[in-house]
XYZ file of C-alpha atoms in Angstrom:
292
model
C 3.088 -7.592 -28.056
C 2.962 -3.816 -27.743
C -0.865 -3.670 -27.866
C -3.470 -1.999 -25.668
C -6.741 -3.594 -24.562
C -9.274 -1.350 -22.814
C -11.985 -2.741 -20.548
C -14.668 -1.176 -18.383
C -12.502 -0.538 -15.332
C -8.945 -0.932 -16.580
C -6.599 -0.801 -19.541
C -3.997 -3.512 -20.171
C -0.863 -2.452 -22.044
C 1.115 -5.443 -23.284
C 4.908 -5.284 -23.432
C 7.495 -7.879 -24.403
C 7.902 -9.248 -20.875
C 5.050 -7.780 -18.839
C 1.593 -6.232 -18.868
C 0.924 -2.818 -17.371
C -2.531 -2.684 -15.796
C -3.828 0.873 -15.472
C -7.016 1.228 -13.453
C -9.486 3.852 -14.568
C -10.839 6.344 -12.054
C -14.527 7.002 -11.604
C -17.429 6.891 -9.193
C -18.435 3.353 -10.182
C -14.905 1.958 -10.149
C -13.929 -0.283 -7.214
C -12.083 1.818 -4.654
C -9.299 -0.761 -4.493
C -8.558 -0.190 -8.196
C -8.400 3.562 -7.665
C -6.045 3.070 -4.725
C -3.721 0.831 -6.769
C -3.529 3.234 -9.724
C -1.468 0.953 -11.935
C 0.532 -2.255 -11.594
C 3.179 -3.832 -13.805
C 2.856 -7.610 -13.872
C 5.724 -9.639 -15.392
C 4.540 -12.607 -17.416
C 6.668 -14.839 -15.172
C 4.325 -13.868 -12.304
C 1.332 -15.508 -14.029
C 0.109 -19.047 -13.529
C -2.649 -19.179 -16.151
C -4.977 -17.084 -18.306
C -8.681 -17.716 -18.803
C -11.598 -16.239 -20.756
C -15.107 -16.657 -19.395
C -18.595 -15.261 -19.816
C -19.289 -12.292 -17.569
C -22.483 -10.723 -16.335
C -24.848 -8.530 -18.334
C -23.380 -9.012 -21.780
C -19.696 -9.040 -20.881
C -16.713 -11.316 -21.228
C -13.843 -11.543 -18.759
C -10.138 -11.938 -19.480
C -8.711 -13.283 -16.245
C -5.003 -13.694 -15.508
C -4.251 -15.859 -12.463
C -1.000 -15.057 -10.609
C 1.340 -17.717 -9.304
C 1.119 -18.372 -5.596
C 3.549 -16.088 -3.802
C 4.199 -13.840 -6.809
C 1.995 -10.922 -5.757
C 2.027 -9.663 -2.134
C -1.417 -8.102 -2.597
C -3.030 -11.397 -3.584
C -0.994 -13.297 -0.998
C -2.288 -11.000 1.746
C -5.852 -11.194 0.382
C -5.684 -15.005 0.492
C -8.773 -15.506 -1.664
C -10.966 -13.048 0.248
C -11.405 -10.456 -2.517
C -14.785 -10.255 -4.155
C -14.848 -11.067 -7.849
C -15.461 -7.454 -8.873
C -12.406 -6.333 -6.881
C -9.963 -8.802 -8.431
C -7.277 -6.631 -10.113
C -6.445 -9.458 -12.536
C -9.881 -9.454 -14.207
C -10.439 -7.336 -17.326
C -14.151 -6.982 -18.129
C -14.970 -6.388 -21.808
C -18.140 -6.136 -23.915
C -19.320 -9.573 -25.058
C -18.696 -8.696 -28.717
C -14.967 -8.536 -27.946
C -14.766 -12.187 -26.908
C -12.707 -13.124 -29.981
C -10.220 -10.388 -29.147
C -10.091 -11.550 -25.534
C -9.348 -15.108 -26.701
C -6.570 -13.808 -28.939
C -4.816 -12.004 -26.084
C -5.347 -14.950 -23.767
C -3.538 -17.181 -26.266
C -0.742 -14.602 -26.586
C -0.311 -14.494 -22.830
C -0.306 -18.275 -22.537
C 2.582 -18.497 -24.981
C 4.497 -16.034 -22.794
C 4.150 -18.122 -19.634
C 7.346 -19.759 -18.499
C 8.008 -23.447 -17.739
C 7.589 -22.850 -13.984
C 4.197 -21.141 -14.290
C 2.439 -23.868 -12.299
C 4.945 -23.676 -9.441
C 4.855 -21.223 -6.513
C 7.098 -18.200 -6.917
C 10.173 -18.078 -4.688
C 9.868 -14.300 -4.322
C 7.456 -11.475 -4.989
C 7.449 -10.531 -8.665
C 4.783 -7.810 -8.530
C 5.447 -4.685 -6.496
C 3.215 -3.781 -3.564
C 2.036 -0.190 -3.070
C 4.859 1.982 -1.785
C 5.151 3.282 1.769
C 4.346 5.467 3.598
C 0.887 4.050 4.095
C -1.668 4.454 6.852
C -5.290 3.775 7.689
C -7.683 4.190 10.598
C -8.912 1.033 12.271
C -11.761 0.795 14.755
C -9.421 0.705 17.760
C -6.488 2.773 16.536
C -4.372 4.125 13.709
C -1.914 2.009 11.743
C 1.037 3.475 9.833
C 3.940 1.976 7.873
C 6.991 3.962 6.790
C 8.745 1.130 4.955
C 10.823 0.105 7.966
C 8.378 -0.271 10.838
C 4.673 -0.553 11.600
C 3.136 1.627 14.307
C -0.170 1.093 16.084
C -1.549 4.024 18.077
C -4.639 3.150 20.076
C -7.780 5.259 20.031
C -9.655 6.523 23.067
C -12.969 4.897 22.390
C -12.187 1.722 20.458
C -9.115 0.143 22.054
C -9.515 -2.519 24.732
C -7.969 -2.155 28.176
C -5.511 -4.920 27.206
C -4.143 -2.744 24.411
C -4.034 0.358 26.595
C -2.031 -1.565 29.181
C 0.543 -2.463 26.519
C 0.678 1.074 25.168
C 1.200 2.120 21.565
C 3.192 -0.420 19.588
C 6.020 -0.169 17.086
C 7.242 -3.229 15.130
C 10.336 -3.194 12.940
C 10.088 -5.227 9.744
C 12.879 -7.528 10.934
C 10.780 -8.568 13.922
C 7.919 -9.798 11.761
C 7.306 -13.163 10.134
C 4.213 -12.211 8.176
C 0.828 -10.503 8.107
C -2.678 -11.887 8.570
C -5.492 -9.893 6.941
C -9.134 -10.732 7.481
C -11.356 -8.700 5.188
C -13.424 -5.899 6.754
C -16.282 -7.103 4.555
C -16.769 -10.140 6.803
C -17.511 -10.366 10.515
C -14.629 -9.616 12.888
C -12.153 -8.381 10.282
C -8.657 -7.396 11.390
C -5.016 -6.890 10.458
C -2.624 -8.915 12.623
C 1.170 -8.746 12.533
C 2.830 -12.131 13.021
C 5.894 -11.681 15.185
C 9.040 -13.670 14.493
C 9.868 -16.129 17.244
C 6.440 -15.807 18.851
C 5.248 -18.742 20.863
C 3.355 -21.418 18.980
C 0.203 -20.856 21.020
C -2.786 -19.648 19.034
C -3.277 -15.852 19.220
C -6.282 -14.512 21.092
C -9.081 -12.335 19.789
C -7.845 -9.445 17.660
C -9.444 -6.830 19.923
C -7.264 -8.101 22.790
C -4.076 -8.626 20.753
C -1.617 -5.669 20.811
C -0.175 -6.950 17.523
C -3.522 -6.472 15.736
C -5.986 -3.748 14.824
C -9.655 -4.499 14.223
C -12.001 -3.332 11.464
C -15.748 -2.772 11.380
C -18.193 0.136 11.172
C -16.435 1.479 8.096
C -12.936 1.328 9.591
C -10.065 -0.392 7.769
C -11.765 -0.606 4.343
C -10.316 -2.986 1.760
C -8.809 -0.246 -0.412
C -6.814 1.060 2.571
C -6.002 -1.946 4.733
C -5.177 -4.492 2.006
C -2.516 -2.383 0.192
C -1.102 -1.674 3.663
C -0.924 -5.396 4.459
C 0.678 -6.117 1.075
C 3.361 -3.466 1.550
C 4.255 -4.810 4.994
C 4.308 -8.398 3.714
C 6.609 -7.474 0.838
C 9.010 -5.717 3.222
C 9.010 -8.753 5.522
C 9.778 -11.142 2.657
C 12.559 -8.855 1.395
C 14.115 -8.784 4.861
C 13.989 -12.577 5.039
C 15.815 -12.959 1.733
C 18.458 -10.365 2.514
C 21.791 -12.115 3.018
C 23.255 -9.248 4.983
C 20.477 -8.152 7.331
C 21.729 -5.303 9.529
C 21.473 -5.518 13.281
C 17.875 -4.961 14.292
C 16.928 -1.969 16.367
C 15.187 -2.644 19.671
C 11.411 -2.456 19.703
C 9.986 0.750 21.074
C 6.798 -0.138 22.862
C 5.495 3.322 23.651
C 5.777 5.131 20.333
C 8.185 7.776 19.174
C 9.877 10.357 21.342
C 8.845 13.969 21.147
C 5.084 13.351 21.228
C 2.596 16.186 21.546
C 2.290 17.117 25.272
C -1.494 17.452 24.912
C -1.674 13.907 23.557
C 0.453 12.651 26.454
C -1.799 14.422 28.947
C -4.907 12.877 27.386
C -3.407 9.419 27.577
C -2.388 9.864 31.206
C -5.942 10.944 32.034
C -7.261 7.826 30.314
C -4.805 5.658 32.282
C -6.117 7.337 35.432
C -9.650 6.331 34.480
C -8.543 2.730 33.943
C -6.758 2.835 37.303
C -9.815 4.169 39.107
C -11.954 1.490 37.465
C -9.634 -1.181 38.826
C -8.327 -2.227 35.402
C -4.773 -1.136 36.244
C -2.857 -1.815 39.446
C -0.958 0.948 41.216
C 2.335 -0.373 39.843
C 0.988 -0.673 36.290
C -0.410 2.849 36.408
C 2.851 4.296 37.723
C 4.954 2.441 35.133
C 2.764 3.456 32.191
C 2.605 7.047 33.381
C 6.400 7.135 33.613
C 6.690 5.693 30.082
C 4.408 8.395 28.684
C 6.201 11.199 30.514
C 9.499 9.922 29.136
C 8.215 10.588 25.604
C 7.983 14.339 26.176
């Protein structure tokens, strides 16, 4: 098509086989859009295209992705608010005819399998490295592994007993994201080969970080979840997966000695409070000292 359609929060640039969505920056723009920057969406990633009446004298051009085509929308799992949907282009109501024209153009570009789930991700997730601060720790992803480092004040004793966690992509089967905009939001990593028993509360699960009180906002935690999910799916489809490295349960070697000392002091407090046995305290202390 080669045309450009500008809306209130984004600009859609139509190409022969895809649409480039560029999100405009500004104080009133959704923070998720600013975090995404731009996204190229192949027409084969779309399920349908709709035009509907918007609020306050607007019209909305809405492209609906195929299930499984976009890791961001797969991770969101229908939890995004309408105003934060990156596939909605809001236009002035007087441009409804133009919106209908482009909707028809996009519909003609949809393939014969548009109604079927995609067998792979067709839209790229945000690139690593990515990180965000949760209520009970810090989460980071370098493209190969996810690290959780627990915080002093927020992490439960169950997580402190397990120590900082590091998960390679090959060990994971998926990601579960519960929006921070609802009660008890969290990001949970689903481990491959885990027992079929239902996981416990996120604040007690060492494979999860919890949100709340402004921690883990959508524009930080959702792109993170999407990037991890895309890496997991890519590893699953790789025919020649290299031998997986062992999990390192206590973080990376060469940690800051001051950080190690702080953590040992905290373990001592847990020990004195009766939350750690003598053997558990000794083992965890030895693990931390080994990281120096």
